XYZ file of C-alpha atoms in Angstrom:
774
model
C -25.931 2.141 -21.354
C -26.589 -0.297 -18.526
C -23.745 -2.036 -16.706
C -24.651 -5.381 -18.332
C -24.558 -3.805 -21.790
C -21.229 -2.158 -20.988
C -19.702 -5.472 -19.872
C -20.897 -7.164 -23.069
C -19.567 -4.241 -25.096
C -16.138 -4.451 -23.428
C -16.033 -8.234 -23.819
C -16.773 -7.867 -27.511
C -14.030 -5.279 -27.880
C -11.549 -7.472 -26.013
C -12.422 -10.425 -28.263
C -11.964 -8.298 -31.378
C -8.591 -7.035 -30.198
C -7.518 -10.567 -29.304
C -8.497 -11.865 -32.747
C -6.608 -9.089 -34.499
C -3.479 -9.775 -32.460
C -3.749 -13.533 -32.922
C -4.101 -13.165 -36.686
C -0.755 -11.447 -36.728
C -1.892 -8.065 -38.046
C -1.159 -6.341 -34.769
C 1.768 -8.379 -33.516
C 3.386 -5.723 -31.379
C 6.638 -7.504 -30.656
C 7.590 -8.433 -34.210
C 9.430 -5.194 -35.024
C 11.227 -4.809 -38.333
C 13.030 -7.993 -39.350
C 14.004 -8.978 -35.803
C 12.945 -7.887 -32.304
C 14.708 -4.827 -30.944
C 15.876 -4.537 -27.338
C 13.671 -2.310 -25.153
C 10.962 -1.985 -27.804
C 7.613 -2.524 -26.146
C 8.880 -1.240 -22.795
C 7.863 1.991 -21.081
C 9.626 5.120 -19.944
C 9.741 6.225 -16.322
C 6.591 7.953 -14.986
C 4.426 6.576 -17.797
C 1.372 4.332 -17.750
C 1.441 0.819 -19.179
C -0.966 -0.395 -21.838
C -2.833 -3.287 -20.198
C -4.346 -4.508 -23.474
C -0.954 -4.613 -25.145
C 0.606 -6.488 -22.213
C -2.275 -8.977 -22.171
C -1.964 -9.665 -25.896
C 1.818 -10.083 -25.629
C 1.435 -12.634 -22.845
C -1.257 -14.511 -24.774
C 0.993 -14.583 -27.848
C 3.959 -15.811 -25.763
C 1.839 -18.534 -24.161
C 0.531 -19.665 -27.550
C 4.069 -19.999 -28.900
C 5.193 -22.026 -25.861
C 2.167 -24.328 -26.191
C 2.867 -24.912 -29.883
C 6.555 -25.606 -29.266
C 5.824 -28.020 -26.409
C 4.544 -30.525 -28.988
C 7.823 -30.506 -30.891
C 10.150 -32.228 -28.379
C 10.500 -33.424 -24.813
C 12.797 -30.514 -23.951
C 10.251 -27.967 -25.184
C 7.582 -29.760 -23.158
C 9.770 -29.532 -20.044
C 10.329 -25.825 -20.726
C 6.571 -25.307 -20.961
C 6.139 -27.018 -17.569
C 8.836 -24.815 -16.051
C 7.106 -21.760 -17.472
C 3.768 -22.867 -16.009
C 5.310 -23.476 -12.576
C 7.437 -20.323 -12.536
C 4.595 -18.343 -10.962
C 4.393 -20.692 -7.981
C 8.181 -20.637 -7.619
C 8.121 -16.835 -7.497
C 5.370 -16.941 -4.846
C 7.420 -19.396 -2.781
C 10.513 -17.183 -2.940
C 8.512 -14.063 -2.062
C 6.966 -15.786 0.952
C 10.305 -17.082 2.215
C 12.170 -13.771 1.846
C 9.409 -11.479 3.121
C 8.764 -13.766 6.120
C 12.479 -13.859 6.944
C 12.856 -10.085 6.655
C 9.770 -9.507 8.811
C 11.120 -11.826 11.511
C 14.507 -10.078 11.502
C 12.824 -6.665 11.639
C 10.644 -7.727 14.601
C 13.639 -9.048 16.560
C 15.765 -5.984 15.777
C 12.976 -3.559 16.709
C 12.443 -5.271 20.094
C 16.153 -5.097 20.896
C 16.739 -1.508 19.746
C 13.573 -0.215 21.422
C 14.734 -1.620 24.761
C 18.265 -0.332 24.111
C 16.982 3.210 24.725
C 16.306 2.307 28.368
C 19.001 -0.195 29.275
C 21.147 -3.150 28.306
C 21.384 -6.859 29.083
C 24.689 -7.592 30.810
C 24.693 -11.308 30.064
C 24.169 -10.794 26.306
C 23.845 -7.239 24.988
C 21.878 -8.426 21.916
C 19.008 -9.608 24.135
C 15.938 -7.432 24.565
C 14.593 -6.759 28.063
C 12.139 -9.661 27.876
C 14.666 -12.117 26.442
C 17.221 -11.114 29.057
C 14.898 -11.867 31.948
C 13.675 -15.104 30.347
C 17.142 -16.524 30.722
C 17.500 -15.396 34.328
C 17.113 -17.856 37.217
C 16.510 -15.003 39.676
C 13.243 -13.709 38.198
C 10.010 -14.070 40.176
C 6.568 -14.194 38.568
C 5.440 -11.030 40.332
C 8.490 -9.124 39.075
C 9.012 -10.985 35.810
C 10.139 -7.808 34.060
C 12.953 -7.268 36.590
C 16.159 -9.240 36.802
C 19.772 -8.490 37.794
C 21.008 -9.130 34.262
C 18.974 -6.223 32.870
C 20.152 -2.805 34.031
C 18.972 0.644 33.079
C 21.624 3.034 31.878
C 21.654 5.104 35.067
C 22.065 1.989 37.208
C 24.892 0.791 34.981
C 26.702 4.151 35.060
C 26.051 5.401 38.603
C 24.791 2.387 40.562
C 21.612 4.284 41.559
C 18.133 3.285 40.388
C 15.508 5.395 42.172
C 17.139 8.789 42.672
C 16.187 11.971 40.825
C 19.603 12.004 39.174
C 19.086 8.481 37.842
C 15.694 9.503 36.412
C 17.187 12.541 34.668
C 20.081 10.481 33.270
C 17.710 7.782 31.942
C 15.500 10.554 30.479
C 18.477 12.184 28.741
C 19.796 8.912 27.296
C 16.314 7.895 26.118
C 16.008 11.127 24.114
C 19.597 10.820 22.865
C 19.103 7.259 21.577
C 15.832 8.290 19.886
C 17.547 11.225 18.132
C 20.433 8.998 17.034
C 18.144 6.328 15.559
C 15.967 8.808 13.681
C 18.958 10.812 12.385
C 20.561 7.638 11.084
C 17.283 6.575 9.425
C 16.611 9.871 7.638
C 20.259 10.182 6.555
C 20.294 6.707 4.991
C 17.027 7.392 3.173
C 18.160 10.787 1.934
C 21.565 9.607 0.678
C 20.944 6.082 -0.628
C 17.243 5.515 -1.364
C 14.831 8.495 -1.395
C 12.003 6.131 -2.366
C 12.377 4.253 0.945
C 10.477 6.931 2.876
C 6.827 6.943 3.865
C 4.385 4.073 3.991
C 4.707 3.047 0.360
C 1.096 1.913 0.020
C -0.085 4.975 -2.017
C 2.753 4.375 -4.479
C 2.116 0.611 -4.527
C -1.550 1.283 -5.382
C -0.457 3.601 -8.190
C 2.107 1.123 -9.541
C -0.451 -1.696 -9.460
C -2.849 0.499 -11.443
C -0.272 0.543 -14.257
C 2.057 3.466 -13.494
C 5.826 3.102 -13.863
C 8.066 4.434 -11.047
C 11.507 3.008 -11.734
C 13.607 2.337 -8.654
C 10.665 2.384 -6.279
C 10.815 -1.399 -5.963
C 14.552 -1.710 -6.538
C 17.248 -3.555 -4.604
C 18.596 -0.431 -2.886
C 15.108 0.564 -1.818
C 14.586 -2.914 -0.336
C 17.857 -2.825 1.603
C 17.560 0.733 2.908
C 13.863 0.418 3.747
C 14.512 -2.730 5.782
C 17.323 -1.102 7.782
C 15.708 2.317 8.258
C 12.356 0.753 9.179
C 14.030 -0.820 12.214
C 15.655 2.508 13.124
C 12.476 4.565 12.643
C 10.272 2.281 14.755
C 12.968 1.933 17.430
C 13.268 5.716 17.737
C 9.849 5.788 19.409
C 8.159 7.929 16.760
C 4.409 7.485 16.378
C 4.611 5.158 13.400
C 4.420 1.451 12.646
C 6.183 -1.100 10.510
C 3.099 -2.779 9.019
C 2.504 -0.494 6.012
C 6.189 -0.369 5.028
C 6.317 -4.180 5.209
C 3.921 -4.199 2.217
C 6.482 -2.081 0.347
C 9.282 -4.427 1.452
C 7.359 -7.491 0.251
C 6.625 -5.827 -3.109
C 10.350 -5.068 -3.462
C 10.960 -8.800 -2.889
C 8.375 -9.578 -5.565
C 9.991 -7.208 -8.048
C 13.408 -8.696 -7.271
C 12.265 -12.241 -8.089
C 10.354 -11.066 -11.172
C 13.705 -10.105 -12.707
C 14.756 -13.783 -12.585
C 11.981 -14.891 -14.963
C 11.481 -13.345 -18.402
C 7.781 -14.196 -18.161
C 7.472 -11.415 -15.573
C 10.479 -9.170 -16.230
C 9.410 -8.492 -19.840
C 5.694 -8.042 -19.192
C 4.528 -5.221 -16.934
C 1.003 -6.623 -16.679
C 2.220 -10.024 -15.433
C 4.635 -8.291 -13.064
C 1.699 -6.541 -11.415
C -0.016 -9.843 -10.746
C 3.077 -10.872 -8.774
C 3.162 -7.544 -6.919
C -0.492 -7.968 -5.887
C 0.391 -11.319 -4.341
C 3.483 -9.792 -2.706
C 1.297 -7.127 -1.069
C -0.788 -9.923 0.445
C 2.386 -11.561 1.779
C 3.438 -8.222 3.280
C 0.252 -7.867 5.312
C 0.450 -11.561 6.222
C 3.812 -11.092 7.941
C 2.961 -7.626 9.277
C 0.014 -8.884 11.322
C 0.284 -12.673 11.182
C -2.935 -12.588 9.162
C -2.581 -14.531 5.885
C -6.294 -14.474 4.965
C -6.557 -10.807 5.906
C -3.509 -10.128 3.740
C -5.177 -11.619 0.671
C -8.346 -9.616 1.310
C -6.296 -6.448 1.941
C -4.592 -6.846 -1.423
C -7.944 -7.400 -3.110
C -9.832 -4.594 -1.343
C -7.228 -1.917 -0.821
C -4.235 -2.006 -3.176
C -4.826 -4.160 -6.264
C -6.229 -2.743 -9.493
C -6.383 -5.995 -11.502
C -6.980 -9.148 -9.449
C -7.945 -12.238 -11.482
C -8.804 -15.549 -9.838
C -5.352 -16.965 -10.583
C -3.790 -14.108 -8.621
C -6.131 -14.867 -5.703
C -4.788 -18.439 -5.439
C -1.182 -17.360 -5.731
C -1.674 -14.553 -3.201
C -3.056 -17.093 -0.776
C -0.030 -19.343 -1.330
C 2.468 -16.463 -0.923
C 0.724 -15.304 2.278
C 0.734 -18.876 3.604
C 4.468 -19.365 2.965
C 5.281 -15.943 4.457
C 3.228 -16.661 7.593
C 4.803 -20.119 7.965
C 8.298 -18.624 7.641
C 7.534 -15.967 10.270
C 6.087 -18.581 12.594
C 9.262 -20.654 12.214
C 11.366 -17.676 13.297
C 8.958 -17.038 16.221
C 10.006 -13.399 16.794
C 7.394 -12.789 19.532
C 8.547 -15.754 21.588
C 5.001 -16.901 22.340
C 4.839 -19.737 19.783
C 1.965 -17.926 18.131
C 1.739 -16.200 14.794
C -0.635 -13.459 15.918
C 0.703 -10.213 17.298
C -1.896 -9.499 19.996
C -3.324 -12.826 21.117
C -6.259 -12.432 23.531
C -8.333 -14.808 25.616
C -11.638 -13.334 26.749
C -13.785 -15.522 28.989
C -17.128 -13.735 28.709
C -19.433 -13.209 25.742
C -20.603 -9.804 24.564
C -24.204 -8.675 25.020
C -26.587 -6.867 22.663
C -26.700 -3.782 24.914
C -22.957 -3.358 24.371
C -23.531 -2.610 20.686
C -24.321 0.979 21.726
C -20.809 1.754 23.064
C -19.330 -0.271 20.174
C -21.161 1.917 17.659
C -20.085 5.032 19.577
C -16.502 3.848 19.225
C -17.186 3.489 15.494
C -18.354 7.112 15.428
C -15.167 8.144 17.239
C -13.094 6.171 14.733
C -14.768 7.893 11.794
C -14.252 11.341 13.330
C -10.617 10.547 14.156
C -10.075 9.312 10.610
C -11.485 12.546 9.177
C -9.438 14.700 11.565
C -6.261 12.797 10.831
C -6.650 12.832 7.042
C -7.420 16.540 6.874
C -4.707 17.494 9.357
C -2.041 15.264 7.834
C -2.804 16.296 4.244
C -2.736 19.984 5.230
C 0.649 19.486 6.910
C 2.062 17.476 3.994
C 0.840 20.117 1.531
C 2.560 22.765 3.632
C 5.711 20.651 3.575
C 5.549 20.500 -0.236
C 4.844 24.180 -0.830
C 7.056 25.899 1.761
C 10.692 25.940 2.848
C 9.917 23.140 5.330
C 10.269 20.556 2.566
C 13.901 21.552 1.998
C 14.946 20.442 5.491
C 13.725 16.834 5.907
C 16.535 15.887 8.317
C 15.804 18.832 10.595
C 12.072 18.061 10.550
C 12.655 14.439 11.566
C 15.061 15.494 14.352
C 12.629 18.097 15.737
C 9.607 15.755 15.664
C 11.672 12.953 17.243
C 12.926 15.277 19.969
C 9.424 16.507 20.813
C 8.069 12.941 20.741
C 10.787 11.561 23.023
C 10.632 14.457 25.507
C 6.837 14.203 25.854
C 6.715 10.389 25.737
C 9.199 9.476 28.464
C 7.287 10.739 31.560
C 4.178 8.720 30.619
C 4.693 4.932 30.896
C 2.032 4.328 28.234
C 3.826 6.422 25.608
C 7.377 5.477 26.631
C 7.010 1.825 25.678
C 6.659 0.651 22.101
C 3.232 1.122 20.546
C 2.827 -2.620 19.939
C 3.409 -3.345 23.644
C 0.903 -0.630 24.550
C -1.767 -2.113 22.286
C -1.075 -5.598 23.641
C -1.579 -4.410 27.224
C -4.771 -2.536 26.305
C -6.210 -5.628 24.585
C -5.460 -7.979 27.486
C -8.115 -9.003 29.953
C -7.369 -8.642 33.664
C -6.722 -12.072 35.131
C -5.732 -12.920 38.674
C -2.022 -12.928 37.774
C -1.917 -9.629 35.860
C 0.369 -7.001 37.401
C -0.588 -4.118 35.096
C -1.723 -0.836 36.605
C -4.895 -1.219 34.525
C -5.755 -4.293 36.615
C -5.516 -2.585 40.021
C -9.050 -3.406 41.140
C -10.257 -3.710 44.716
C -10.739 -7.417 45.391
C -13.426 -8.950 47.571
C -11.610 -11.120 50.166
C -14.552 -13.554 50.190
C -14.288 -14.134 46.419
C -13.787 -17.791 45.594
C -14.021 -18.203 41.870
C -11.843 -19.760 39.184
C -8.983 -17.538 38.100
C -10.438 -17.035 34.628
C -13.881 -15.952 35.891
C -13.191 -12.845 37.952
C -16.304 -10.722 38.587
C -16.477 -6.991 37.905
C -14.942 -5.095 40.807
C -14.589 -1.442 41.833
C -11.592 0.288 40.310
C -8.646 0.934 42.568
C -6.322 3.956 42.642
C -4.038 2.342 40.033
C -6.873 2.182 37.497
C -7.774 5.843 38.010
C -4.124 6.843 37.657
C -3.927 4.731 34.476
C -7.043 6.440 33.094
C -5.448 9.876 33.474
C -2.241 8.670 31.872
C -4.182 7.040 29.021
C -6.171 10.233 28.427
C -2.921 12.205 28.117
C -1.483 9.458 25.890
C -4.585 9.671 23.659
C -4.208 13.424 23.135
C -0.474 13.002 22.534
C -0.960 10.212 19.959
C -3.717 12.076 18.114
C -1.598 15.200 17.680
C 1.870 13.778 17.094
C 0.756 11.146 14.525
C -0.587 13.916 12.267
C 2.901 15.442 12.017
C 4.820 12.148 11.891
C 3.175 10.339 8.974
C 4.708 11.423 5.678
C 8.164 12.428 6.915
C 11.233 11.258 4.975
C 11.579 8.008 6.892
C 9.650 4.731 6.647
C 6.388 5.314 8.476
C 3.378 3.035 8.752
C -0.050 4.092 9.910
C -1.725 0.886 11.045
C -0.238 0.641 14.544
C -0.556 4.366 15.516
C -4.198 4.359 14.367
C -4.891 1.185 16.310
C -3.200 2.689 19.370
C -5.490 5.733 19.302
C -8.552 3.492 19.060
C -7.297 1.025 21.660
C -6.688 3.809 24.196
C -10.131 5.320 23.602
C -11.735 1.873 23.676
C -10.069 0.868 26.961
C -11.199 4.112 28.602
C -14.776 3.522 27.394
C -14.583 -0.138 28.470
C -13.514 0.723 32.018
C -16.249 3.387 32.199
C -18.939 0.879 31.104
C -17.528 -1.722 33.505
C -17.740 0.640 36.468
C -21.214 1.800 35.505
C -22.360 -1.828 35.329
C -20.817 -2.525 38.768
C -22.158 0.520 40.592
C -25.532 0.716 38.785
C -26.383 -2.910 38.035
C -30.021 -2.150 38.819
C -30.331 0.208 35.824
C -32.608 -1.120 33.127
C -29.795 -1.383 30.566
C -27.739 -3.608 32.905
C -30.481 -5.476 34.774
C -31.082 -8.145 32.122
C -27.493 -9.193 31.552
C -25.274 -8.001 34.388
C -25.959 -9.439 37.833
C -23.908 -8.482 40.919
C -20.806 -10.617 41.231
C -20.780 -11.512 37.541
C -18.043 -10.934 34.988
C -20.093 -8.743 32.643
C -17.848 -6.303 30.800
C -14.456 -6.963 29.198
C -12.581 -3.626 28.791
C -10.005 -5.284 26.524
C -12.749 -6.072 23.998
C -13.624 -2.363 23.834
C -9.970 -1.594 23.132
C -10.004 -4.121 20.276
C -13.205 -2.649 18.795
C -11.849 0.903 19.145
C -8.638 -0.086 17.374
C -10.619 -1.515 14.456
C -12.829 1.584 14.302
C -9.928 4.038 14.140
C -8.003 1.993 11.606
C -11.134 1.743 9.473
C -11.777 5.485 9.753
C -8.316 6.282 8.436
C -8.004 3.657 5.686
C -11.734 3.043 4.914
C -11.143 -0.707 4.946
C -14.091 -2.907 5.925
C -13.980 -6.631 5.083
C -10.210 -7.034 5.189
C -10.047 -4.944 8.381
C -12.427 -7.233 10.279
C -10.604 -10.361 9.095
C -7.206 -8.864 10.006
C -8.484 -7.929 13.472
C -9.836 -11.357 14.340
C -6.715 -13.046 12.931
C -4.575 -10.540 14.812
C -6.184 -11.250 18.173
C -7.744 -14.697 17.829
C -11.082 -13.203 18.941
C -13.251 -15.064 16.446
C -16.532 -14.779 18.357
C -16.294 -10.981 18.433
C -16.722 -10.478 14.694
C -20.130 -8.776 15.031
C -18.840 -5.955 17.315
C -15.868 -5.500 14.979
C -18.155 -5.354 11.937
C -20.487 -2.867 13.610
C -17.604 -0.563 14.542
C -15.903 -0.861 11.115
C -19.071 -0.099 9.165
C -20.006 2.795 11.469
C -16.547 4.353 11.220
C -16.656 4.121 7.428
C -20.115 5.691 7.235
C -19.139 8.539 9.548
C -15.822 9.178 7.787
C -17.435 8.987 4.324
C -19.912 11.654 5.402
C -16.992 14.100 5.551
C -15.113 12.842 2.488
C -14.885 9.681 0.388
C -11.087 9.461 0.356
C -9.066 7.310 2.731
C -5.564 8.376 3.730
C -3.903 6.493 0.871
C -6.189 7.964 -1.784
C -5.650 11.422 -0.265
C -1.868 11.030 -0.546
C -2.222 9.756 -4.116
C -4.135 12.932 -4.996
C -1.701 15.131 -3.054
C 1.253 13.698 -4.986
C -0.577 13.961 -8.302
C -0.245 10.284 -9.195
C -2.354 9.272 -12.232
C -4.640 6.888 -10.353
C -8.170 6.267 -11.602
C -10.274 5.352 -8.580
C -13.449 3.248 -8.563
C -15.922 6.049 -7.752
C -18.880 6.471 -10.073
C -18.725 9.276 -12.653
C -22.195 10.832 -12.875
C -21.651 14.039 -14.858
C -23.318 14.346 -18.276
C -20.416 15.271 -20.515
C -19.283 13.820 -23.847
C -15.975 12.656 -25.263
C -15.818 15.757 -27.465
C -15.780 17.918 -24.292
C -12.619 16.231 -23.017
C -10.610 15.300 -26.104
C -7.644 17.248 -27.355
C -7.069 19.380 -29.315
C -9.587 21.821 -27.912
C -10.901 24.811 -29.773
C -8.246 27.440 -30.572
C -5.512 24.823 -30.033
C -3.064 23.631 -32.730
C -4.229 20.580 -34.695
C -3.453 17.065 -33.509
C 0.102 15.869 -34.240
C -0.231 12.901 -36.598
C 1.861 10.801 -38.969
C 0.775 9.822 -42.449
C 1.051 6.286 -43.716
C 3.269 6.954 -46.732
C 4.340 10.601 -46.985
C 6.341 11.352 -43.826
C 10.142 11.377 -43.898
C 12.488 10.224 -41.162
C 13.455 13.866 -40.599
C 9.786 14.836 -40.182
C 9.311 12.074 -37.602
C 12.462 13.076 -35.672
C 11.410 16.734 -35.714
C 7.947 15.821 -34.412
C 9.476 13.724 -31.625
C 11.856 16.540 -30.712
C 9.205 19.276 -30.649
C 6.555 17.326 -28.702
C 6.459 15.154 -25.599
C 3.462 12.997 -26.522
C 3.576 9.278 -25.714
C 2.472 8.300 -29.200
C 1.046 9.491 -32.501
C -2.016 8.493 -34.553
C -1.279 7.368 -38.116
C -3.719 8.526 -40.826
C -4.051 7.906 -44.567
C -3.332 11.544 -45.373
C -3.708 14.941 -43.772
C -6.590 15.679 -46.127
C -8.712 12.615 -45.372
C -7.578 12.106 -41.719
C -8.903 8.517 -41.913
C -7.393 6.574 -39.035
C -4.991 3.702 -39.744
C -3.445 2.989 -36.332
C -1.364 4.303 -33.452
C 2.392 4.149 -32.875
C 4.208 4.597 -29.546
C 6.799 7.345 -29.233
C 9.374 5.058 -27.587
C 8.966 2.402 -30.294
C 9.457 5.047 -33.017
C 12.661 6.336 -31.432
C 14.150 2.874 -31.037
C 13.104 1.705 -34.512
C 14.600 4.751 -36.268
C 17.782 4.557 -34.196
C 18.170 0.875 -35.043
C 17.474 1.496 -38.746
C 20.092 4.279 -38.978
C 22.684 2.001 -37.346
C 21.966 -1.286 -39.117
C 20.237 -0.523 -42.423
C 22.235 1.017 -45.249
C 20.574 3.803 -47.165
C 18.260 5.054 -44.420
C 18.814 8.821 -44.222
C 16.840 11.858 -43.138
C 15.053 12.034 -46.521
C 13.937 8.396 -46.370
C 10.162 8.055 -46.447
C 8.574 6.200 -43.534
C 5.919 3.706 -44.648
C 3.260 2.240 -42.396
C 1.615 0.402 -45.310
C 1.752 -3.321 -46.008
C 4.009 -2.896 -49.044
C 6.302 -0.002 -49.907
C 6.024 1.157 -53.539
C 8.825 0.635 -56.026
C 10.954 3.794 -56.006
C 13.577 5.019 -58.493
C 17.144 4.021 -57.647
C 18.024 7.664 -57.040
C 15.587 7.902 -54.122
C 16.837 7.055 -50.608
C 15.858 3.690 -49.226
C 12.428 3.796 -47.508
C 11.903 2.779 -43.892
C 9.045 0.352 -43.342
C 7.605 0.542 -39.812
C 4.355 -1.350 -40.311
C 5.352 -3.868 -37.646
C 5.455 -1.328 -34.807
C 2.026 0.046 -35.720
C -0.910 -0.855 -33.496
C -3.619 -1.512 -36.082
C -6.389 -1.726 -33.491
C -6.170 1.382 -31.297
C -9.149 1.855 -29.042
C -11.575 4.403 -30.485
C -14.802 6.064 -29.377
C -17.048 8.478 -31.223
C -17.192 12.131 -30.278
C -20.694 11.667 -28.812
C -19.754 8.837 -26.442
C -20.790 9.794 -22.860
C -17.815 10.398 -20.561
C -19.444 8.042 -18.065
C -18.811 5.236 -20.569
C -15.333 6.521 -21.433
C -14.326 6.570 -17.737
C -15.603 2.992 -17.288
C -13.659 1.868 -20.367
C -10.441 3.468 -19.090
C -10.970 1.973 -15.650
C -11.870 -1.579 -16.698
C -9.511 -1.963 -19.636
C -6.595 0.025 -18.180
C -6.149 2.171 -21.306
C -3.345 4.702 -21.766
C -5.287 6.620 -24.410
C -8.204 6.285 -26.784
C -8.781 8.062 -30.088
C -11.933 10.027 -30.885
C -13.378 9.625 -34.359
C -16.435 10.556 -36.382
C -17.324 8.335 -39.361
C -13.789 6.907 -39.314
C -12.193 10.360 -39.425
C -9.802 11.222 -36.595
C -10.928 14.151 -34.444
C -8.781 13.967 -31.294
C -7.329 11.916 -28.479
C -8.207 11.323 -24.805
C -5.415 10.210 -22.464
C -5.672 8.870 -18.939
C -4.479 12.211 -17.578
C -7.164 14.010 -19.612
C -9.775 11.805 -17.920
C -8.292 12.512 -14.479
C -8.141 16.254 -15.140
C -11.751 16.270 -16.304
C -12.885 14.337 -13.218
C -11.000 16.785 -10.980
C -12.599 19.711 -12.795
C -16.067 18.229 -12.334
C -15.359 17.969 -8.570
C -14.203 21.610 -8.434
C -10.589 20.607 -7.835
C -7.462 21.943 -9.480
C -7.163 19.965 -12.765
C -3.463 20.831 -13.043
C -2.773 18.833 -9.879
C -2.988 15.646 -11.950
C 0.676 15.300 -12.664
C 3.484 13.319 -11.094
C 5.244 15.374 -8.388
């Protein structure tokens, strides 16, 4: 079956299902004589039925439209319902932008608190403290009397060996305190607040239920512990967890509107938009946030969600800009101003950086997954607090002596991205100047590197090795931990080293054929900061396998619009190289490690049939079914008690096995419980009828229980000879929980989403039993 035929086939099926639901035969919410509370909802760690949620929303919308013609008040209610989605997006943008601004300000202050304190106002960070000082010179703009390091405050000495040791000790002590507080809060109050959150968000958006993962406590604890974790100096970032925070905001506001709180499919549209808002405030990249949600996390992304995601990202970015946490009156995190164009010959080192990014991505994914699997399967997993303390201690002890690892990772990346102007005081800008140079300040020619640059190169090389190793062990611990910033730091360090090397080669060997055409003596040819930016994109792409959204995020993040081609070349190269060693990005790898039931978008090419996957298999007990008019309440309760299936097919009789419909386990439990409480005469011997009309019974017989209204009369079915390639596409594109396998209308078996995942794992020589929620 071609893809066009499959799309037409699925559209026809969707239309048939819609018609059945609209005609009232399969009205899933009209249970018994009146709707029951919680009927139609899902249990924890179960998958939603996308078709059912879609039909319920269509039915709800049809009723509202019909009622709007009855009175002015009903018309106003219909308008409020139509605008509720935009109101939710507005609230998500406002809250997520505010939280991101508060987190940024708190992280800056607490990161600097490890080294010293502002005497004039202790809540000021180092930079804010010296902004307000009248005694700061431009050359020493990071030094002012109001800011004192701890040793200077306690002993009055600043340069002695004792002062260095005391500052070292207090730096490590503050780091240990922050990380201990973070892991303790997560462990006691909100276990779901740990990690990045993006693998779980992807799984939830695909239709899985994880109750509490987007709850109020998770939002509160994740916000607080994210500040503590980043401030501790661990090799992690706040950008990934901000997506989780924004989705918690989205879930919070969904509970205010029944349109979203009572429909899991509609709720996921809101969460997709919230993910876009999260990336928007994480990087100051609203367009990149929308593309990130579309490319990386969302499973179902209709055009309406695209518009609302854009609006939520816009409001979130505007809110963050109003708070101005970076103090530069800009939204972007790493604003750059490069004054020279790039040249075609530079594509070679850019592509080499892409190769490095792909290799780093492969190394990181394999190393991190191996460590996380060891954490899950050994005694290490029982001591999360100790693990965090040990990793923090090692990180702080090794980071302090090197100025490039001591500072926050965002500051490091910002310095690596910056171009060296005449007023830069960074060690990376310690070039030997020509005294006869008379050029504008923004057009400084390439110059020989001075001793400061060579010292910086050694320190950056050590920082690169340190970041590569420590990030593998940090990501996945029981604290909030993002991966974007550490990955970008690795690439930025490597890129800056390569950029300086190319710059010096162009200066000392400008007569080489590769430099002769575009790099004349005394010209500003090479921009090392651009190489850092390209390297950061390459490494982030190698880890996450993002492409389009990555490039857009990078140019929004830096303002370097004219450097899109180098960024694209590096991103594509890193993806190709990383895909050569494995198709999974870090988030997909963690989804598989945790056993989440996530059906990815990879093609299924194996030639198997539905009969090879369906249950029951040969030598297994027959399929548990209900009959339409010969099963008692006691039989149903016994079946529910003895099995853990999510639902049961309903057949005419056990002899004919002709399929009638499918009933959900949860709906059965609630309907029988309600009937026993509210309907007189319903006892264990009462016969359960799924037919249109119950027969007339003698007065001596117990009252029957009619459950036709909770029966799905249009369950999705395939024949036993349907290729699994088609079945996988149907599950993926329609978001099915299960489909029934028939032959000539006779029920043969059932295929669930987990059966499909197990079969796919088996075909890839993986452990099929790993497909379970851990």
